């Protein structure tokens, strides 16, 4: 080491980093050297060892914020830290592989979709809708209502005509639009609220079938909405905070 320590330029050359990097590390408190009488930075042996640790961790892509936190720990175990970091990188790699695979499938699906006829596209749309439902809600729905009810609902969706499907989608949107108006009344028994209750009952019958619908099951379904963050996000996100709870109140006040 140079007598009295290294200057910024000397240490930058020795460590093969830029002077700007060393100044930045000083600025964020990661590597703060002493100053000579003229105010110039002077790096001692401890600073050199600290820089070695920093560069070692940076070579493994450890974020500077994590490095700063780690180096502040007097009991730092770099080997253990890197083992944890490696485990995290492997999790990221697994997730990235899944995302890549999903993206590849999506691209392939788009290419196939572009080659389909309008009728084939519509049939694919229905299949995708049923698959999404099963992935997101299938397990809970089957536990609540049984396989027979859910299988019948899926078959009903797959058998819909384009006209019936479009009507279902329009009804779903109208429920949300009317729910906003009903919320403005702040009365679950108002005419606007009663309209929402009737439309929501019709929406359930479209999915479950006329014979499977009962007021009790309708109310139970609405109660279940409040226990599921996904439904709360769906209705509150579309209609405003508290929409899911108000919809439940509407259904309880008007159904049956």
PDB file of C-alpha atoms in Angstrom:
ATOM      1  CA  UNK A   1       0.000   0.000   0.000  1.00  0.00           C
ATOM      2  CA  UNK A   2       1.143   3.513  -0.755  1.00  0.00           C
ATOM      3  CA  UNK A   3       2.472   5.381   2.287  1.00  0.00           C
ATOM      4  CA  UNK A   4      -0.441   7.036   4.035  1.00  0.00           C
ATOM      5  CA  UNK A   5      -3.027   5.094   2.003  1.00  0.00           C
ATOM      6  CA  UNK A   6      -4.488   5.170  -1.510  1.00  0.00           C
ATOM      7  CA  UNK A   7      -5.958   8.102  -3.335  1.00  0.00           C
ATOM      8  CA  UNK A   8      -9.189   7.692  -5.310  1.00  0.00           C
ATOM      9  CA  UNK A   9      -7.253   7.297  -8.539  1.00  0.00           C
ATOM     10  CA  UNK A  10      -4.801   4.779  -7.066  1.00  0.00           C
ATOM     11  CA  UNK A  11      -7.474   2.560  -5.537  1.00  0.00           C
ATOM     12  CA  UNK A  12      -9.646   2.756  -8.652  1.00  0.00           C
ATOM     13  CA  UNK A  13      -6.738   1.523 -10.752  1.00  0.00           C
ATOM     14  CA  UNK A  14      -5.852  -1.203  -8.257  1.00  0.00           C
ATOM     15  CA  UNK A  15      -9.419  -2.488  -7.954  1.00  0.00           C
ATOM     16  CA  UNK A  16     -10.201  -1.956 -11.656  1.00  0.00           C
ATOM     17  CA  UNK A  17     -13.237   0.200 -10.975  1.00  0.00           C
ATOM     18  CA  UNK A  18     -13.940   3.774 -11.951  1.00  0.00           C
ATOM     19  CA  UNK A  19     -13.207   6.729  -9.718  1.00  0.00           C
ATOM     20  CA  UNK A  20     -16.852   7.661 -10.127  1.00  0.00           C
ATOM     21  CA  UNK A  21     -17.818   4.328  -8.546  1.00  0.00           C
ATOM     22  CA  UNK A  22     -15.693   4.990  -5.481  1.00  0.00           C
ATOM     23  CA  UNK A  23     -17.122   8.485  -5.107  1.00  0.00           C
ATOM     24  CA  UNK A  24     -20.630   7.057  -5.382  1.00  0.00           C
ATOM     25  CA  UNK A  25     -19.914   4.437  -2.718  1.00  0.00           C
ATOM     26  CA  UNK A  26     -18.709   7.273  -0.478  1.00  0.00           C
ATOM     27  CA  UNK A  27     -21.812   9.320  -1.265  1.00  0.00           C
ATOM     28  CA  UNK A  28     -24.222   6.555  -0.234  1.00  0.00           C
ATOM     29  CA  UNK A  29     -22.209   5.654   2.849  1.00  0.00           C
ATOM     30  CA  UNK A  30     -21.092   2.266   1.603  1.00  0.00           C
ATOM     31  CA  UNK A  31     -17.340   2.980   1.582  1.00  0.00           C
ATOM     32  CA  UNK A  32     -16.412   6.174   3.430  1.00  0.00           C
ATOM     33  CA  UNK A  33     -12.647   6.865   3.556  1.00  0.00           C
ATOM     34  CA  UNK A  34     -10.768   9.308   5.722  1.00  0.00           C
ATOM     35  CA  UNK A  35      -9.800  12.749   4.421  1.00  0.00           C
ATOM     36  CA  UNK A  36      -6.369  14.346   4.434  1.00  0.00           C
ATOM     37  CA  UNK A  37      -5.685  17.951   5.403  1.00  0.00           C
ATOM     38  CA  UNK A  38      -6.649  19.104   1.911  1.00  0.00           C
ATOM     39  CA  UNK A  39      -9.974  17.253   1.997  1.00  0.00           C
ATOM     40  CA  UNK A  40      -8.908  14.525  -0.424  1.00  0.00           C
ATOM     41  CA  UNK A  41     -10.089  10.957   0.125  1.00  0.00           C
ATOM     42  CA  UNK A  42      -7.533   8.564   1.573  1.00  0.00           C
ATOM     43  CA  UNK A  43      -8.240   4.816   1.628  1.00  0.00           C
ATOM     44  CA  UNK A  44      -6.580   2.665   4.261  1.00  0.00           C
ATOM     45  CA  UNK A  45      -6.239  -1.104   4.656  1.00  0.00           C
ATOM     46  CA  UNK A  46      -9.703  -1.477   6.202  1.00  0.00           C
ATOM     47  CA  UNK A  47     -11.212   0.418   3.261  1.00  0.00           C
ATOM     48  CA  UNK A  48      -9.466  -1.882   0.796  1.00  0.00           C
ATOM     49  CA  UNK A  49     -10.862  -4.954   2.574  1.00  0.00           C
ATOM     50  CA  UNK A  50     -14.304  -3.369   2.614  1.00  0.00           C
ATOM     51  CA  UNK A  51     -14.087  -2.671  -1.123  1.00  0.00           C
ATOM     52  CA  UNK A  52     -13.087  -6.281  -1.732  1.00  0.00           C
ATOM     53  CA  UNK A  53     -16.236  -7.463   0.060  1.00  0.00           C
ATOM     54  CA  UNK A  54     -18.373  -5.008  -1.887  1.00  0.00           C
ATOM     55  CA  UNK A  55     -16.962  -6.062  -5.247  1.00  0.00           C
ATOM     56  CA  UNK A  56     -17.286  -9.738  -4.350  1.00  0.00           C
ATOM     57  CA  UNK A  57     -20.962  -9.326  -3.568  1.00  0.00           C
ATOM     58  CA  UNK A  58     -21.574  -7.081  -6.573  1.00  0.00           C
ATOM     59  CA  UNK A  59     -20.009  -9.732  -8.832  1.00  0.00           C
ATOM     60  CA  UNK A  60     -22.852 -12.002  -7.654  1.00  0.00           C
ATOM     61  CA  UNK A  61     -25.397  -9.295  -8.477  1.00  0.00           C
ATOM     62  CA  UNK A  62     -26.277  -8.593  -4.850  1.00  0.00           C
ATOM     63  CA  UNK A  63     -28.063  -5.196  -4.712  1.00  0.00           C
ATOM     64  CA  UNK A  64     -26.168  -2.315  -3.134  1.00  0.00           C
ATOM     65  CA  UNK A  65     -28.936  -1.851  -0.557  1.00  0.00           C
ATOM     66  CA  UNK A  66     -28.505  -5.458   0.592  1.00  0.00           C
ATOM     67  CA  UNK A  67     -24.723  -5.045   0.647  1.00  0.00           C
ATOM     68  CA  UNK A  68     -24.970  -1.926   2.811  1.00  0.00           C
ATOM     69  CA  UNK A  69     -27.265  -3.731   5.253  1.00  0.00           C
ATOM     70  CA  UNK A  70     -24.997  -6.775   5.356  1.00  0.00           C
ATOM     71  CA  UNK A  71     -21.774  -4.852   5.866  1.00  0.00           C
ATOM     72  CA  UNK A  72     -23.332  -2.987   8.775  1.00  0.00           C
ATOM     73  CA  UNK A  73     -23.703  -6.319  10.571  1.00  0.00           C
ATOM     74  CA  UNK A  74     -20.599  -7.023  12.705  1.00  0.00           C
ATOM     75  CA  UNK A  75     -21.419 -10.739  12.565  1.00  0.00           C
ATOM     76  CA  UNK A  76     -21.672 -10.864   8.761  1.00  0.00           C
ATOM     77  CA  UNK A  77     -21.237 -14.343   7.316  1.00  0.00           C
ATOM     78  CA  UNK A  78     -20.584 -13.723   3.610  1.00  0.00           C
ATOM     79  CA  UNK A  79     -20.726 -17.425   2.740  1.00  0.00           C
ATOM     80  CA  UNK A  80     -24.164 -17.802   4.341  1.00  0.00           C
ATOM     81  CA  UNK A  81     -25.335 -14.589   2.713  1.00  0.00           C
ATOM     82  CA  UNK A  82     -24.296 -15.828  -0.720  1.00  0.00           C
ATOM     83  CA  UNK A  83     -25.961 -19.195  -0.112  1.00  0.00           C
ATOM     84  CA  UNK A  84     -29.238 -17.378   0.607  1.00  0.00           C
ATOM     85  CA  UNK A  85     -28.700 -15.189  -2.443  1.00  0.00           C
ATOM     86  CA  UNK A  86     -28.043 -18.262  -4.587  1.00  0.00           C
ATOM     87  CA  UNK A  87     -31.268 -19.868  -3.384  1.00  0.00           C
ATOM     88  CA  UNK A  88     -33.146 -16.698  -4.314  1.00  0.00           C
ATOM     89  CA  UNK A  89     -31.522 -16.633  -7.753  1.00  0.00           C
ATOM     90  CA  UNK A  90     -32.583 -20.225  -8.339  1.00  0.00           C
ATOM     91  CA  UNK A  91     -36.165 -19.335  -7.414  1.00  0.00           C
ATOM     92  CA  UNK A  92     -36.011 -16.425  -9.828  1.00  0.00           C
ATOM     93  CA  UNK A  93     -34.633 -18.712 -12.522  1.00  0.00           C
ATOM     94  CA  UNK A  94     -37.489 -21.179 -11.995  1.00  0.00           C
ATOM     95  CA  UNK A  95     -40.049 -18.378 -12.137  1.00  0.00           C
ATOM     96  CA  UNK A  96     -38.408 -16.900 -15.226  1.00  0.00           C
ATOM     97  CA  UNK A  97     -38.456 -20.302 -16.928  1.00  0.00           C
ATOM     98  CA  UNK A  98     -42.186 -20.549 -16.222  1.00  0.00           C
ATOM     99  CA  UNK A  99     -42.772 -17.057 -17.586  1.00  0.00           C
ATOM    100  CA  UNK A 100     -40.738 -17.843 -20.713  1.00  0.00           C
ATOM    101  CA  UNK A 101     -42.692 -21.052 -21.259  1.00  0.00           C
ATOM    102  CA  UNK A 102     -46.010 -19.250 -20.773  1.00  0.00           C
ATOM    103  CA  UNK A 103     -44.964 -16.495 -23.160  1.00  0.00           C
ATOM    104  CA  UNK A 104     -43.893 -19.010 -25.784  1.00  0.00           C
ATOM    105  CA  UNK A 105     -47.235 -20.781 -25.492  1.00  0.00           C
ATOM    106  CA  UNK A 106     -49.068 -17.471 -25.725  1.00  0.00           C
ATOM    107  CA  UNK A 107     -47.185 -16.515 -28.887  1.00  0.00           C
ATOM    108  CA  UNK A 108     -47.939 -19.913 -30.375  1.00  0.00           C
ATOM    109  CA  UNK A 109     -51.567 -19.561 -29.358  1.00  0.00           C
ATOM    110  CA  UNK A 110     -51.803 -16.139 -30.982  1.00  0.00           C
ATOM    111  CA  UNK A 111     -50.364 -17.513 -34.198  1.00  0.00           C
ATOM    112  CA  UNK A 112     -52.882 -20.375 -34.183  1.00  0.00           C
ATOM    113  CA  UNK A 113     -55.680 -18.005 -33.205  1.00  0.00           C
ATOM    114  CA  UNK A 114     -54.941 -15.763 -36.191  1.00  0.00           C
ATOM    115  CA  UNK A 115     -55.399 -18.744 -38.513  1.00  0.00           C
ATOM    116  CA  UNK A 116     -58.783 -19.751 -37.031  1.00  0.00           C
ATOM    117  CA  UNK A 117     -62.169 -19.026 -38.534  1.00  0.00           C
ATOM    118  CA  UNK A 118     -64.527 -16.752 -36.586  1.00  0.00           C
ATOM    119  CA  UNK A 119     -66.421 -19.775 -35.283  1.00  0.00           C
ATOM    120  CA  UNK A 120     -63.207 -21.502 -34.201  1.00  0.00           C
ATOM    121  CA  UNK A 121     -62.109 -18.318 -32.413  1.00  0.00           C
ATOM    122  CA  UNK A 122     -65.392 -18.179 -30.549  1.00  0.00           C
ATOM    123  CA  UNK A 123     -65.132 -21.811 -29.471  1.00  0.00           C
ATOM    124  CA  UNK A 124     -61.574 -21.207 -28.283  1.00  0.00           C
ATOM    125  CA  UNK A 125     -62.733 -18.155 -26.351  1.00  0.00           C
ATOM    126  CA  UNK A 126     -65.290 -20.255 -24.482  1.00  0.00           C
ATOM    127  CA  UNK A 127     -62.757 -22.988 -23.713  1.00  0.00           C
ATOM    128  CA  UNK A 128     -60.262 -20.431 -22.424  1.00  0.00           C
ATOM    129  CA  UNK A 129     -62.947 -18.886 -20.223  1.00  0.00           C
ATOM    130  CA  UNK A 130     -63.788 -22.250 -18.654  1.00  0.00           C
ATOM    131  CA  UNK A 131     -60.105 -23.045 -18.112  1.00  0.00           C
ATOM    132  CA  UNK A 132     -59.519 -19.674 -16.406  1.00  0.00           C
ATOM    133  CA  UNK A 133     -62.501 -20.249 -14.145  1.00  0.00           C
ATOM    134  CA  UNK A 134     -61.238 -23.688 -13.143  1.00  0.00           C
ATOM    135  CA  UNK A 135     -57.742 -22.353 -12.457  1.00  0.00           C
ATOM    136  CA  UNK A 136     -58.918 -19.385 -10.393  1.00  0.00           C
ATOM    137  CA  UNK A 137     -62.074 -20.599  -8.656  1.00  0.00           C
ATOM    138  CA  UNK A 138     -62.591 -24.255  -9.553  1.00  0.00           C
ATOM    139  CA  UNK A 139     -61.320 -25.853  -6.357  1.00  0.00           C
ATOM    140  CA  UNK A 140     -63.372 -23.614  -4.043  1.00  0.00           C
ATOM    141  CA  UNK A 141     -66.456 -23.781  -6.278  1.00  0.00           C
ATOM    142  CA  UNK A 142     -66.400 -27.581  -6.357  1.00  0.00           C
ATOM    143  CA  UNK A 143     -66.053 -27.764  -2.589  1.00  0.00           C
ATOM    144  CA  UNK A 144     -69.027 -25.412  -2.140  1.00  0.00           C
ATOM    145  CA  UNK A 145     -71.395 -26.638  -4.857  1.00  0.00           C
ATOM    146  CA  UNK A 146     -70.112 -30.066  -5.876  1.00  0.00           C
ATOM    147  CA  UNK A 147     -68.638 -31.436  -9.077  1.00  0.00           C
ATOM    148  CA  UNK A 148     -72.017 -32.032 -10.702  1.00  0.00           C
ATOM    149  CA  UNK A 149     -73.068 -28.376 -10.501  1.00  0.00           C
ATOM    150  CA  UNK A 150     -69.732 -27.027 -11.738  1.00  0.00           C
ATOM    151  CA  UNK A 151     -69.445 -29.593 -14.549  1.00  0.00           C
ATOM    152  CA  UNK A 152     -72.954 -28.689 -15.687  1.00  0.00           C
ATOM    153  CA  UNK A 153     -72.088 -24.983 -15.573  1.00  0.00           C
ATOM    154  CA  UNK A 154     -68.960 -25.561 -17.663  1.00  0.00           C
ATOM    155  CA  UNK A 155     -70.929 -27.562 -20.211  1.00  0.00           C
ATOM    156  CA  UNK A 156     -73.516 -24.786 -20.373  1.00  0.00           C
ATOM    157  CA  UNK A 157     -70.796 -22.216 -21.081  1.00  0.00           C
ATOM    158  CA  UNK A 158     -69.212 -24.384 -23.778  1.00  0.00           C
ATOM    159  CA  UNK A 159     -72.575 -24.960 -25.439  1.00  0.00           C
ATOM    160  CA  UNK A 160     -73.561 -21.298 -25.658  1.00  0.00           C
ATOM    161  CA  UNK A 161     -74.229 -19.667 -28.995  1.00  0.00           C
ATOM    162  CA  UNK A 162     -72.466 -16.446 -29.912  1.00  0.00           C
ATOM    163  CA  UNK A 163     -75.676 -14.523 -29.251  1.00  0.00           C
ATOM    164  CA  UNK A 164     -76.152 -16.071 -25.807  1.00  0.00           C
ATOM    165  CA  UNK A 165     -72.498 -15.504 -24.915  1.00  0.00           C
ATOM    166  CA  UNK A 166     -72.649 -11.845 -25.908  1.00  0.00           C
ATOM    167  CA  UNK A 167     -75.832 -11.435 -23.875  1.00  0.00           C
ATOM    168  CA  UNK A 168     -74.092 -12.969 -20.847  1.00  0.00           C
ATOM    169  CA  UNK A 169     -71.145 -10.588 -21.210  1.00  0.00           C
ATOM    170  CA  UNK A 170     -73.482  -7.610 -21.599  1.00  0.00           C
ATOM    171  CA  UNK A 171     -75.449  -8.642 -18.510  1.00  0.00           C
ATOM    172  CA  UNK A 172     -72.257  -8.872 -16.478  1.00  0.00           C
ATOM    173  CA  UNK A 173     -71.277  -5.343 -17.484  1.00  0.00           C
ATOM    174  CA  UNK A 174     -74.785  -3.990 -16.818  1.00  0.00           C
ATOM    175  CA  UNK A 175     -74.684  -5.432 -13.301  1.00  0.00           C
ATOM    176  CA  UNK A 176     -71.542  -3.420 -12.582  1.00  0.00           C
ATOM    177  CA  UNK A 177     -72.954  -0.255 -14.146  1.00  0.00           C
ATOM    178  CA  UNK A 178     -76.210  -0.523 -12.196  1.00  0.00           C
ATOM    179  CA  UNK A 179     -74.365  -1.391  -8.990  1.00  0.00           C
ATOM    180  CA  UNK A 180     -72.600   1.972  -9.185  1.00  0.00           C
ATOM    181  CA  UNK A 181     -75.981   3.707  -9.488  1.00  0.00           C
ATOM    182  CA  UNK A 182     -77.415   1.659  -6.638  1.00  0.00           C
ATOM    183  CA  UNK A 183     -74.501   2.552  -4.371  1.00  0.00           C
ATOM    184  CA  UNK A 184     -75.294   6.231  -4.930  1.00  0.00           C
ATOM    185  CA  UNK A 185     -78.685   5.667  -3.269  1.00  0.00           C
ATOM    186  CA  UNK A 186     -77.049   4.128  -0.207  1.00  0.00           C
ATOM    187  CA  UNK A 187     -80.190   1.990   0.103  1.00  0.00           C
ATOM    188  CA  UNK A 188     -80.085  -1.756  -0.655  1.00  0.00           C
ATOM    189  CA  UNK A 189     -83.862  -1.730  -1.125  1.00  0.00           C
ATOM    190  CA  UNK A 190     -84.031   1.172  -3.600  1.00  0.00           C
ATOM    191  CA  UNK A 191     -85.432   0.548  -7.105  1.00  0.00           C
ATOM    192  CA  UNK A 192     -81.878   0.666  -8.487  1.00  0.00           C
ATOM    193  CA  UNK A 193     -80.762  -1.920  -5.921  1.00  0.00           C
ATOM    194  CA  UNK A 194     -83.709  -4.192  -6.692  1.00  0.00           C
ATOM    195  CA  UNK A 195     -82.744  -4.045 -10.354  1.00  0.00           C
ATOM    196  CA  UNK A 196     -79.210  -5.154  -9.483  1.00  0.00           C
ATOM    197  CA  UNK A 197     -80.567  -8.053  -7.416  1.00  0.00           C
ATOM    198  CA  UNK A 198     -82.737  -9.224 -10.296  1.00  0.00           C
ATOM    199  CA  UNK A 199     -79.949  -8.967 -12.858  1.00  0.00           C
ATOM    200  CA  UNK A 200     -77.512 -10.762 -10.580  1.00  0.00           C
ATOM    201  CA  UNK A 201     -80.032 -13.587 -10.080  1.00  0.00           C
ATOM    202  CA  UNK A 202     -80.397 -13.866 -13.841  1.00  0.00           C
ATOM    203  CA  UNK A 203     -76.619 -13.935 -14.233  1.00  0.00           C
ATOM    204  CA  UNK A 204     -76.412 -16.872 -11.812  1.00  0.00           C
ATOM    205  CA  UNK A 205     -79.170 -18.732 -13.645  1.00  0.00           C
ATOM    206  CA  UNK A 206     -77.220 -18.315 -16.893  1.00  0.00           C
ATOM    207  CA  UNK A 207     -74.273 -20.083 -15.293  1.00  0.00           C
ATOM    208  CA  UNK A 208     -76.003 -22.576 -13.000  1.00  0.00           C
ATOM    209  CA  UNK A 209     -79.191 -23.179 -14.949  1.00  0.00           C
ATOM    210  CA  UNK A 210     -82.737 -22.285 -13.945  1.00  0.00           C
ATOM    211  CA  UNK A 211     -83.275 -25.526 -12.005  1.00  0.00           C
ATOM    212  CA  UNK A 212     -80.098 -25.187  -9.944  1.00  0.00           C
ATOM    213  CA  UNK A 213     -80.865 -21.654  -8.743  1.00  0.00           C
ATOM    214  CA  UNK A 214     -82.272 -21.065  -5.260  1.00  0.00           C
ATOM    215  CA  UNK A 215     -82.476 -17.826  -3.264  1.00  0.00           C
ATOM    216  CA  UNK A 216     -80.584 -19.487  -0.408  1.00  0.00           C
ATOM    217  CA  UNK A 217     -77.701 -20.429  -2.691  1.00  0.00           C
ATOM    218  CA  UNK A 218     -77.727 -16.906  -4.127  1.00  0.00           C
ATOM    219  CA  UNK A 219     -77.378 -15.331  -0.694  1.00  0.00           C
ATOM    220  CA  UNK A 220     -74.669 -17.833   0.271  1.00  0.00           C
ATOM    221  CA  UNK A 221     -72.770 -16.954  -2.871  1.00  0.00           C
ATOM    222  CA  UNK A 222     -72.940 -13.239  -2.049  1.00  0.00           C
ATOM    223  CA  UNK A 223     -71.707 -13.907   1.498  1.00  0.00           C
ATOM    224  CA  UNK A 224     -68.835 -15.877  -0.008  1.00  0.00           C
ATOM    225  CA  UNK A 225     -67.811 -12.881  -2.100  1.00  0.00           C
ATOM    226  CA  UNK A 226     -66.752 -11.021   1.039  1.00  0.00           C
ATOM    227  CA  UNK A 227     -64.574 -13.920   2.162  1.00  0.00           C
ATOM    228  CA  UNK A 228     -62.637 -13.997  -1.110  1.00  0.00           C
ATOM    229  CA  UNK A 229     -60.190 -11.161  -1.900  1.00  0.00           C
ATOM    230  CA  UNK A 230     -60.475 -11.985  -5.613  1.00  0.00           C
ATOM    231  CA  UNK A 231     -64.184 -11.122  -5.689  1.00  0.00           C
ATOM    232  CA  UNK A 232     -63.657  -8.037  -3.560  1.00  0.00           C
ATOM    233  CA  UNK A 233     -60.993  -6.869  -5.995  1.00  0.00           C
ATOM    234  CA  UNK A 234     -63.310  -7.618  -8.926  1.00  0.00           C
ATOM    235  CA  UNK A 235     -66.355  -5.659  -7.736  1.00  0.00           C
ATOM    236  CA  UNK A 236     -64.565  -2.953  -5.715  1.00  0.00           C
ATOM    237  CA  UNK A 237     -62.111  -2.438  -8.557  1.00  0.00           C
ATOM    238  CA  UNK A 238     -64.892  -1.982 -11.109  1.00  0.00           C
ATOM    239  CA  UNK A 239     -67.485  -0.131  -9.018  1.00  0.00           C
ATOM    240  CA  UNK A 240     -65.658   1.509  -6.129  1.00  0.00           C
ATOM    241  CA  UNK A 241     -64.651   0.707  -2.565  1.00  0.00           C
ATOM    242  CA  UNK A 242     -67.356  -1.122  -0.657  1.00  0.00           C
ATOM    243  CA  UNK A 243     -69.127  -2.355  -3.800  1.00  0.00           C
ATOM    244  CA  UNK A 244     -68.820  -6.040  -2.893  1.00  0.00           C
ATOM    245  CA  UNK A 245     -70.280  -5.503   0.567  1.00  0.00           C
ATOM    246  CA  UNK A 246     -73.137  -3.390  -0.832  1.00  0.00           C
ATOM    247  CA  UNK A 247     -73.880  -6.043  -3.444  1.00  0.00           C
ATOM    248  CA  UNK A 248     -74.130  -8.601  -0.637  1.00  0.00           C
ATOM    249  CA  UNK A 249     -76.520  -6.284   1.223  1.00  0.00           C
ATOM    250  CA  UNK A 250     -78.633  -5.839  -1.917  1.00  0.00           C
ATOM    251  CA  UNK A 251     -78.936  -9.573  -2.451  1.00  0.00           C
ATOM    252  CA  UNK A 252     -79.786 -10.271   1.199  1.00  0.00           C
ATOM    253  CA  UNK A 253     -82.433  -7.523   1.172  1.00  0.00           C
ATOM    254  CA  UNK A 254     -84.107  -8.470  -2.096  1.00  0.00           C
ATOM    255  CA  UNK A 255     -83.617 -12.138  -2.924  1.00  0.00           C
ATOM    256  CA  UNK A 256     -86.258 -14.630  -1.826  1.00  0.00           C
TER     257      UNK A 256
END
